[in-house]
Amino acid sequence: MRLYETSETGSIEIEIGEDLQARHEELAQRNREWFRERGIRAFDITGSVGAGKTSLIAAMVERLSPEHGIGVIAGDVATTHDAERVSGKGARKVLQINTGGMCHLDAKLVHRALQHLPESGLDLVFIENVGNLICPSFFPLGAEARVAVVSANEGSHVIAKHPAMFQSADLVVLNKTDIADAVGVDLTGPVSDLQRLRPGMTVVRTNCMTGEGVEEVLRALRLA
Ligand code: MG
Ligand code: ZN
């Protein structure tokens, strides 16, 4: 596997080995300490493009902002659409990171973004990862928990096909359950695949557009 890390002076090609993985873990640890020192709880929201990461974050922010100081970091290859969709829901600060081609966030990018959050008054940070179920699995960001959002229209085998992502997740949100029948997906498939991969793991069924199940997600994350 190769990772392209662009610096100001150009691009270098790096072979991902144990050293680099240890380095990513170190950088994630630095973020973990950054959050701990400030009393901030941070959550990493992963999932494919269109799974509902932004809708889930928007719904959680709307519900929690009356009582919490919230920062949101939205990661995408390009555009500020997600940040725009979350703003107006009551977060103190919504930041968009454009990775300029990189298909995941890493702890270093997140650390840089953290420097742009307000100095005080935050107790929650939601980080929306770049939409894909593959490489974000290998990059810990230093969040307290990773939420993997899967939508019913991703098919019956989405969990079995992406074991690394679901190994790295702490909670799975099965979204758009209202359209499962319409797209001919039997949701017992992904749920039983997950139970094989991660016995006992919590799965919450949601329809984030209407807010259904969001309260249960908050309870699972000990946010309500
Ligand atoms: Mg999004
Ligand atoms: Zn990637």
PDB file of C-alpha atoms and ligand atoms in Angstrom:
ATOM      1  CA  MET A   1       0.000   0.000   0.000  1.00  0.00           C
ATOM      2  CA  ARG A   2       1.266   3.443  -0.786  1.00  0.00           C
ATOM      3  CA  LEU A   3       0.435   6.757   0.716  1.00  0.00           C
ATOM      4  CA  TYR A   4       1.161  10.047  -0.932  1.00  0.00           C
ATOM      5  CA  GLU A   5       1.891  12.757   1.537  1.00  0.00           C
ATOM      6  CA  THR A   6       2.124  16.178   0.022  1.00  0.00           C
ATOM      7  CA  SER A   7       4.318  18.697   1.738  1.00  0.00           C
ATOM      8  CA  GLU A   8       4.982  22.283   0.723  1.00  0.00           C
ATOM      9  CA  THR A   9       8.046  21.192  -1.147  1.00  0.00           C
ATOM     10  CA  GLY A  10       6.478  18.433  -3.210  1.00  0.00           C
ATOM     11  CA  SER A  11       5.300  14.852  -2.966  1.00  0.00           C
ATOM     12  CA  ILE A  12       6.982  11.858  -1.475  1.00  0.00           C
ATOM     13  CA  GLU A  13       5.993   8.258  -1.806  1.00  0.00           C
ATOM     14  CA  ILE A  14       5.921   6.278   1.401  1.00  0.00           C
ATOM     15  CA  GLU A  15       5.647   2.572   1.872  1.00  0.00           C
ATOM     16  CA  ILE A  16       3.208   1.992   4.698  1.00  0.00           C
ATOM     17  CA  GLY A  17       4.943  -0.220   7.142  1.00  0.00           C
ATOM     18  CA  GLU A  18       4.914  -0.811  10.851  1.00  0.00           C
ATOM     19  CA  ASP A  19       6.917   2.358  11.479  1.00  0.00           C
ATOM     20  CA  LEU A  20       4.372   4.502   9.752  1.00  0.00           C
ATOM     21  CA  GLN A  21       1.472   2.842  11.538  1.00  0.00           C
ATOM     22  CA  ALA A  22       3.215   3.466  14.857  1.00  0.00           C
ATOM     23  CA  ARG A  23       3.686   7.089  13.787  1.00  0.00           C
ATOM     24  CA  HIS A  24      -0.027   7.438  13.020  1.00  0.00           C
ATOM     25  CA  GLU A  25      -0.857   5.990  16.423  1.00  0.00           C
ATOM     26  CA  GLU A  26       1.522   8.518  18.033  1.00  0.00           C
ATOM     27  CA  LEU A  27      -0.172  11.382  16.204  1.00  0.00           C
ATOM     28  CA  ALA A  28      -3.600  10.078  17.235  1.00  0.00           C
ATOM     29  CA  GLN A  29      -2.359   9.986  20.818  1.00  0.00           C
ATOM     30  CA  ARG A  30      -1.378  13.644  20.546  1.00  0.00           C
ATOM     31  CA  ASN A  31      -4.970  14.471  19.523  1.00  0.00           C
ATOM     32  CA  ARG A  32      -6.341  12.305  22.326  1.00  0.00           C
ATOM     33  CA  GLU A  33      -4.280  14.362  24.816  1.00  0.00           C
ATOM     34  CA  TRP A  34      -5.357  17.606  23.173  1.00  0.00           C
ATOM     35  CA  PHE A  35      -8.996  16.612  23.733  1.00  0.00           C
ATOM     36  CA  ARG A  36      -8.377  15.334  27.257  1.00  0.00           C
ATOM     37  CA  GLU A  37      -6.591  18.512  28.368  1.00  0.00           C
ATOM     38  CA  ARG A  38      -9.618  20.537  27.274  1.00  0.00           C
ATOM     39  CA  GLY A  39     -12.280  18.180  28.574  1.00  0.00           C
ATOM     40  CA  ILE A  40     -13.569  17.579  25.043  1.00  0.00           C
ATOM     41  CA  ARG A  41     -15.191  14.340  23.886  1.00  0.00           C
ATOM     42  CA  ALA A  42     -14.501  13.647  20.212  1.00  0.00           C
ATOM     43  CA  PHE A  43     -16.202  11.299  17.759  1.00  0.00           C
ATOM     44  CA  ASP A  44     -15.018  10.134  14.342  1.00  0.00           C
ATOM     45  CA  ILE A  45     -17.889   9.534  11.915  1.00  0.00           C
ATOM     46  CA  THR A  46     -17.007   7.301   8.977  1.00  0.00           C
ATOM     47  CA  GLY A  47     -19.002   5.790   6.102  1.00  0.00           C
ATOM     48  CA  SER A  48     -19.390   5.837   2.337  1.00  0.00           C
ATOM     49  CA  VAL A  49     -20.326   8.892   0.329  1.00  0.00           C
ATOM     50  CA  GLY A  50     -24.077   9.313   0.757  1.00  0.00           C
ATOM     51  CA  ALA A  51     -24.428   6.989   3.752  1.00  0.00           C
ATOM     52  CA  GLY A  52     -25.696   9.809   5.944  1.00  0.00           C
ATOM     53  CA  LYS A  53     -22.681  10.982   7.972  1.00  0.00           C
ATOM     54  CA  THR A  54     -23.525  14.640   7.544  1.00  0.00           C
ATOM     55  CA  SER A  55     -27.234  14.101   8.280  1.00  0.00           C
ATOM     56  CA  LEU A  56     -26.351  12.217  11.457  1.00  0.00           C
ATOM     57  CA  ILE A  57     -23.959  14.944  12.595  1.00  0.00           C
ATOM     58  CA  ALA A  58     -26.485  17.677  11.766  1.00  0.00           C
ATOM     59  CA  ALA A  59     -29.174  15.855  13.762  1.00  0.00           C
ATOM     60  CA  MET A  60     -26.852  15.284  16.742  1.00  0.00           C
ATOM     61  CA  VAL A  61     -25.665  18.903  16.730  1.00  0.00           C
ATOM     62  CA  GLU A  62     -29.222  20.200  16.586  1.00  0.00           C
ATOM     63  CA  ARG A  63     -30.225  18.024  19.520  1.00  0.00           C
ATOM     64  CA  LEU A  64     -27.124  18.685  21.664  1.00  0.00           C
ATOM     65  CA  SER A  65     -26.234  22.298  20.941  1.00  0.00           C
ATOM     66  CA  PRO A  66     -28.563  23.846  23.540  1.00  0.00           C
ATOM     67  CA  GLU A  67     -26.487  22.186  26.261  1.00  0.00           C
ATOM     68  CA  HIS A  68     -23.086  21.683  24.639  1.00  0.00           C
ATOM     69  CA  GLY A  69     -20.353  23.700  22.968  1.00  0.00           C
ATOM     70  CA  ILE A  70     -19.796  21.765  19.760  1.00  0.00           C
ATOM     71  CA  GLY A  71     -17.087  21.895  17.121  1.00  0.00           C
ATOM     72  CA  VAL A  72     -17.505  20.086  13.802  1.00  0.00           C
ATOM     73  CA  ILE A  73     -14.691  19.199  11.427  1.00  0.00           C
ATOM     74  CA  ALA A  74     -15.957  17.997   8.051  1.00  0.00           C
ATOM     75  CA  GLY A  75     -13.446  16.274   5.802  1.00  0.00           C
ATOM     76  CA  ASP A  76     -13.910  15.969   2.058  1.00  0.00           C
ATOM     77  CA  VAL A  77     -11.684  15.827  -0.978  1.00  0.00           C
ATOM     78  CA  ALA A  78     -13.307  19.030  -2.238  1.00  0.00           C
ATOM     79  CA  THR A  79     -16.235  21.438  -1.619  1.00  0.00           C
ATOM     80  CA  THR A  80     -17.749  22.932   1.537  1.00  0.00           C
ATOM     81  CA  HIS A  81     -21.225  21.394   1.118  1.00  0.00           C
ATOM     82  CA  ASP A  82     -21.073  19.350   4.322  1.00  0.00           C
ATOM     83  CA  ALA A  83     -19.920  22.237   6.502  1.00  0.00           C
ATOM     84  CA  GLU A  84     -22.742  24.337   5.057  1.00  0.00           C
ATOM     85  CA  ARG A  85     -25.301  21.636   5.817  1.00  0.00           C
ATOM     86  CA  VAL A  86     -24.217  21.427   9.447  1.00  0.00           C
ATOM     87  CA  SER A  87     -23.993  25.155  10.053  1.00  0.00           C
ATOM     88  CA  GLY A  88     -27.106  26.723  11.417  1.00  0.00           C
ATOM     89  CA  LYS A  89     -27.695  23.734  13.717  1.00  0.00           C
ATOM     90  CA  GLY A  90     -26.082  25.463  16.668  1.00  0.00           C
ATOM     91  CA  ALA A  91     -22.450  24.343  16.616  1.00  0.00           C
ATOM     92  CA  ARG A  92     -19.945  26.909  17.905  1.00  0.00           C
ATOM     93  CA  LYS A  93     -17.670  26.285  14.959  1.00  0.00           C
ATOM     94  CA  VAL A  94     -17.938  24.232  11.769  1.00  0.00           C
ATOM     95  CA  LEU A  95     -14.723  23.733   9.835  1.00  0.00           C
ATOM     96  CA  GLN A  96     -14.284  22.122   6.466  1.00  0.00           C
ATOM     97  CA  ILE A  97     -11.027  20.352   5.646  1.00  0.00           C
ATOM     98  CA  ASN A  98     -10.430  19.754   1.956  1.00  0.00           C
ATOM     99  CA  THR A  99      -7.841  17.024   1.612  1.00  0.00           C
ATOM    100  CA  GLY A 100      -7.074  17.961  -1.991  1.00  0.00           C
ATOM    101  CA  GLY A 101      -7.300  14.374  -3.194  1.00  0.00           C
ATOM    102  CA  MET A 102      -6.517  12.317  -0.125  1.00  0.00           C
ATOM    103  CA  CYS A 103      -9.314   9.823   0.498  1.00  0.00           C
ATOM    104  CA  HIS A 104      -9.222   9.820   4.317  1.00  0.00           C
ATOM    105  CA  LEU A 105      -8.419  12.082   7.236  1.00  0.00           C
ATOM    106  CA  ASP A 106      -5.356  11.386   9.307  1.00  0.00           C
ATOM    107  CA  ALA A 107      -4.431  12.499  12.799  1.00  0.00           C
ATOM    108  CA  LYS A 108      -2.048  15.146  11.517  1.00  0.00           C
ATOM    109  CA  LEU A 109      -4.701  16.858   9.374  1.00  0.00           C
ATOM    110  CA  VAL A 110      -7.118  16.726  12.282  1.00  0.00           C
ATOM    111  CA  HIS A 111      -4.507  18.186  14.627  1.00  0.00           C
ATOM    112  CA  ARG A 112      -4.019  21.098  12.264  1.00  0.00           C
ATOM    113  CA  ALA A 113      -7.782  21.669  12.107  1.00  0.00           C
ATOM    114  CA  LEU A 114      -8.056  21.585  15.913  1.00  0.00           C
ATOM    115  CA  GLN A 115      -5.876  24.697  16.088  1.00  0.00           C
ATOM    116  CA  HIS A 116      -8.707  26.578  14.347  1.00  0.00           C
ATOM    117  CA  LEU A 117     -11.364  25.673  16.899  1.00  0.00           C
ATOM    118  CA  PRO A 118     -12.321  28.185  19.607  1.00  0.00           C
ATOM    119  CA  GLU A 119      -9.882  28.284  22.538  1.00  0.00           C
ATOM    120  CA  SER A 120     -12.635  27.634  25.057  1.00  0.00           C
ATOM    121  CA  GLY A 121     -16.282  26.740  25.417  1.00  0.00           C
ATOM    122  CA  LEU A 122     -16.186  23.427  23.556  1.00  0.00           C
ATOM    123  CA  ASP A 123     -16.961  20.069  25.099  1.00  0.00           C
ATOM    124  CA  LEU A 124     -17.795  18.022  21.985  1.00  0.00           C
ATOM    125  CA  VAL A 125     -16.151  17.606  18.603  1.00  0.00           C
ATOM    126  CA  PHE A 126     -17.603  15.631  15.715  1.00  0.00           C
ATOM    127  CA  ILE A 127     -15.185  14.748  12.934  1.00  0.00           C
ATOM    128  CA  GLU A 128     -16.714  13.705   9.634  1.00  0.00           C
ATOM    129  CA  ASN A 129     -14.250  11.525   7.766  1.00  0.00           C
ATOM    130  CA  VAL A 130     -13.895  11.471   3.991  1.00  0.00           C
ATOM    131  CA  GLY A 131     -16.598   9.239   2.488  1.00  0.00           C
ATOM    132  CA  ASN A 132     -15.215   5.771   1.979  1.00  0.00           C
ATOM    133  CA  LEU A 133     -15.191   2.509   3.895  1.00  0.00           C
ATOM    134  CA  ILE A 134     -11.645   1.471   3.116  1.00  0.00           C
ATOM    135  CA  CYS A 135      -8.612   3.500   4.090  1.00  0.00           C
ATOM    136  CA  PRO A 136     -10.087   5.525   6.994  1.00  0.00           C
ATOM    137  CA  SER A 137     -10.009   2.173   8.835  1.00  0.00           C
ATOM    138  CA  PHE A 138      -6.220   2.392   9.065  1.00  0.00           C
ATOM    139  CA  PHE A 139      -5.935   5.941  10.365  1.00  0.00           C
ATOM    140  CA  PRO A 140      -6.815   6.500  14.011  1.00  0.00           C
ATOM    141  CA  LEU A 141      -7.685  10.149  14.653  1.00  0.00           C
ATOM    142  CA  GLY A 142      -7.566  10.159  18.439  1.00  0.00           C
ATOM    143  CA  ALA A 143     -11.332  10.295  18.912  1.00  0.00           C
ATOM    144  CA  GLU A 144     -13.088   8.593  21.817  1.00  0.00           C
ATOM    145  CA  ALA A 145     -15.167   6.450  19.465  1.00  0.00           C
ATOM    146  CA  ARG A 146     -15.608   5.755  15.794  1.00  0.00           C
ATOM    147  CA  VAL A 147     -19.130   5.564  14.401  1.00  0.00           C
ATOM    148  CA  ALA A 148     -19.505   3.771  11.064  1.00  0.00           C
ATOM    149  CA  VAL A 149     -22.622   4.843   9.172  1.00  0.00           C
ATOM    150  CA  VAL A 150     -23.950   2.372   6.623  1.00  0.00           C
ATOM    151  CA  SER A 151     -26.951   3.028   4.467  1.00  0.00           C
ATOM    152  CA  ALA A 152     -29.463   0.401   3.415  1.00  0.00           C
ATOM    153  CA  ASN A 153     -28.820   1.116  -0.269  1.00  0.00           C
ATOM    154  CA  GLU A 154     -25.183  -0.018   0.043  1.00  0.00           C
ATOM    155  CA  GLY A 155     -26.400  -3.575  -0.312  1.00  0.00           C
ATOM    156  CA  SER A 156     -26.606  -6.701   1.793  1.00  0.00           C
ATOM    157  CA  HIS A 157     -22.862  -7.432   1.861  1.00  0.00           C
ATOM    158  CA  VAL A 158     -21.403  -4.038   2.665  1.00  0.00           C
ATOM    159  CA  ILE A 159     -20.197  -5.064   6.117  1.00  0.00           C
ATOM    160  CA  ALA A 160     -18.666  -8.387   5.046  1.00  0.00           C
ATOM    161  CA  LYS A 161     -16.818  -6.598   2.226  1.00  0.00           C
ATOM    162  CA  HIS A 162     -15.214  -4.030   4.526  1.00  0.00           C
ATOM    163  CA  PRO A 163     -14.042  -5.966   7.579  1.00  0.00           C
ATOM    164  CA  ALA A 164     -11.269  -3.518   8.560  1.00  0.00           C
ATOM    165  CA  MET A 165     -13.683  -0.624   8.856  1.00  0.00           C
ATOM    166  CA  PHE A 166     -16.081  -2.538  11.065  1.00  0.00           C
ATOM    167  CA  GLN A 167     -13.221  -3.911  13.142  1.00  0.00           C
ATOM    168  CA  SER A 168     -12.143  -0.327  13.852  1.00  0.00           C
ATOM    169  CA  ALA A 169     -15.664   0.954  14.623  1.00  0.00           C
ATOM    170  CA  ASP A 170     -17.196   1.277  18.084  1.00  0.00           C
ATOM    171  CA  LEU A 171     -20.770   1.742  16.936  1.00  0.00           C
ATOM    172  CA  VAL A 172     -22.566   0.945  13.684  1.00  0.00           C
ATOM    173  CA  VAL A 173     -25.449   3.086  12.512  1.00  0.00           C
ATOM    174  CA  LEU A 174     -27.668   1.463   9.904  1.00  0.00           C
ATOM    175  CA  ASN A 175     -29.230   4.432   8.160  1.00  0.00           C
ATOM    176  CA  LYS A 176     -31.997   4.925   5.596  1.00  0.00           C
ATOM    177  CA  THR A 177     -33.733   1.822   6.906  1.00  0.00           C
ATOM    178  CA  ASP A 178     -36.963   3.274   5.474  1.00  0.00           C
ATOM    179  CA  ILE A 179     -35.766   2.605   1.892  1.00  0.00           C
ATOM    180  CA  ALA A 180     -34.465  -0.949   2.437  1.00  0.00           C
ATOM    181  CA  ASP A 181     -37.555  -2.551   0.908  1.00  0.00           C
ATOM    182  CA  ALA A 182     -37.589  -0.142  -2.015  1.00  0.00           C
ATOM    183  CA  VAL A 183     -33.987  -1.033  -2.942  1.00  0.00           C
ATOM    184  CA  GLY A 184     -34.550  -4.749  -2.299  1.00  0.00           C
ATOM    185  CA  VAL A 185     -32.104  -5.068   0.603  1.00  0.00           C
ATOM    186  CA  ASP A 186     -32.755  -7.414   3.471  1.00  0.00           C
ATOM    187  CA  LEU A 187     -31.148  -5.735   6.476  1.00  0.00           C
ATOM    188  CA  THR A 188     -30.783  -8.971   8.408  1.00  0.00           C
ATOM    189  CA  GLY A 189     -27.818  -9.685   6.060  1.00  0.00           C
ATOM    190  CA  PRO A 190     -25.534  -6.831   7.145  1.00  0.00           C
ATOM    191  CA  VAL A 191     -26.649  -7.190  10.759  1.00  0.00           C
ATOM    192  CA  SER A 192     -25.730 -10.874  10.937  1.00  0.00           C
ATOM    193  CA  ASP A 193     -22.422 -10.220   9.108  1.00  0.00           C
ATOM    194  CA  LEU A 194     -21.613  -7.665  11.760  1.00  0.00           C
ATOM    195  CA  GLN A 195     -22.487 -10.046  14.577  1.00  0.00           C
ATOM    196  CA  ARG A 196     -20.081 -12.594  13.084  1.00  0.00           C
ATOM    197  CA  LEU A 197     -17.320 -10.009  12.759  1.00  0.00           C
ATOM    198  CA  ARG A 198     -17.935  -8.172  16.044  1.00  0.00           C
ATOM    199  CA  PRO A 199     -20.099 -10.285  18.320  1.00  0.00           C
ATOM    200  CA  GLY A 200     -22.276  -8.163  20.582  1.00  0.00           C
ATOM    201  CA  MET A 201     -21.570  -4.889  18.839  1.00  0.00           C
ATOM    202  CA  THR A 202     -24.307  -2.268  19.052  1.00  0.00           C
ATOM    203  CA  VAL A 203     -26.183  -1.481  15.838  1.00  0.00           C
ATOM    204  CA  VAL A 204     -28.622   1.399  15.793  1.00  0.00           C
ATOM    205  CA  ARG A 205     -31.173   1.697  12.997  1.00  0.00           C
ATOM    206  CA  THR A 206     -31.858   5.242  11.921  1.00  0.00           C
ATOM    207  CA  ASN A 207     -33.451   7.485   9.404  1.00  0.00           C
ATOM    208  CA  CYS A 208     -31.345  10.563   9.991  1.00  0.00           C
ATOM    209  CA  MET A 209     -33.415  12.740   7.673  1.00  0.00           C
ATOM    210  CA  THR A 210     -36.427  12.423   9.975  1.00  0.00           C
ATOM    211  CA  GLY A 211     -34.382  12.034  13.167  1.00  0.00           C
ATOM    212  CA  GLU A 212     -35.601   8.497  13.812  1.00  0.00           C
ATOM    213  CA  GLY A 213     -33.085   6.546  15.908  1.00  0.00           C
ATOM    214  CA  VAL A 214     -30.833   9.554  16.557  1.00  0.00           C
ATOM    215  CA  GLU A 215     -31.694   9.574  20.258  1.00  0.00           C
ATOM    216  CA  GLU A 216     -30.603   5.950  20.442  1.00  0.00           C
ATOM    217  CA  VAL A 217     -27.284   6.817  18.773  1.00  0.00           C
ATOM    218  CA  LEU A 218     -26.759   9.506  21.417  1.00  0.00           C
ATOM    219  CA  ARG A 219     -27.489   7.027  24.183  1.00  0.00           C
ATOM    220  CA  ALA A 220     -25.089   4.475  22.676  1.00  0.00           C
ATOM    221  CA  LEU A 221     -22.356   7.144  22.677  1.00  0.00           C
ATOM    222  CA  ARG A 222     -23.274   8.211  26.224  1.00  0.00           C
ATOM    223  CA  LEU A 223     -24.251  11.633  24.959  1.00  0.00           C
ATOM    224  CA  ALA A 224     -27.820  11.396  26.235  1.00  0.00           C
TER     225      ALA A 224
HETATM  226 MG    MG B   1     -21.012  14.137   4.172  1.00  0.00          MG
HETATM  227 ZN    ZN B   2      -7.509   7.136   1.904  1.00  0.00          ZN
END
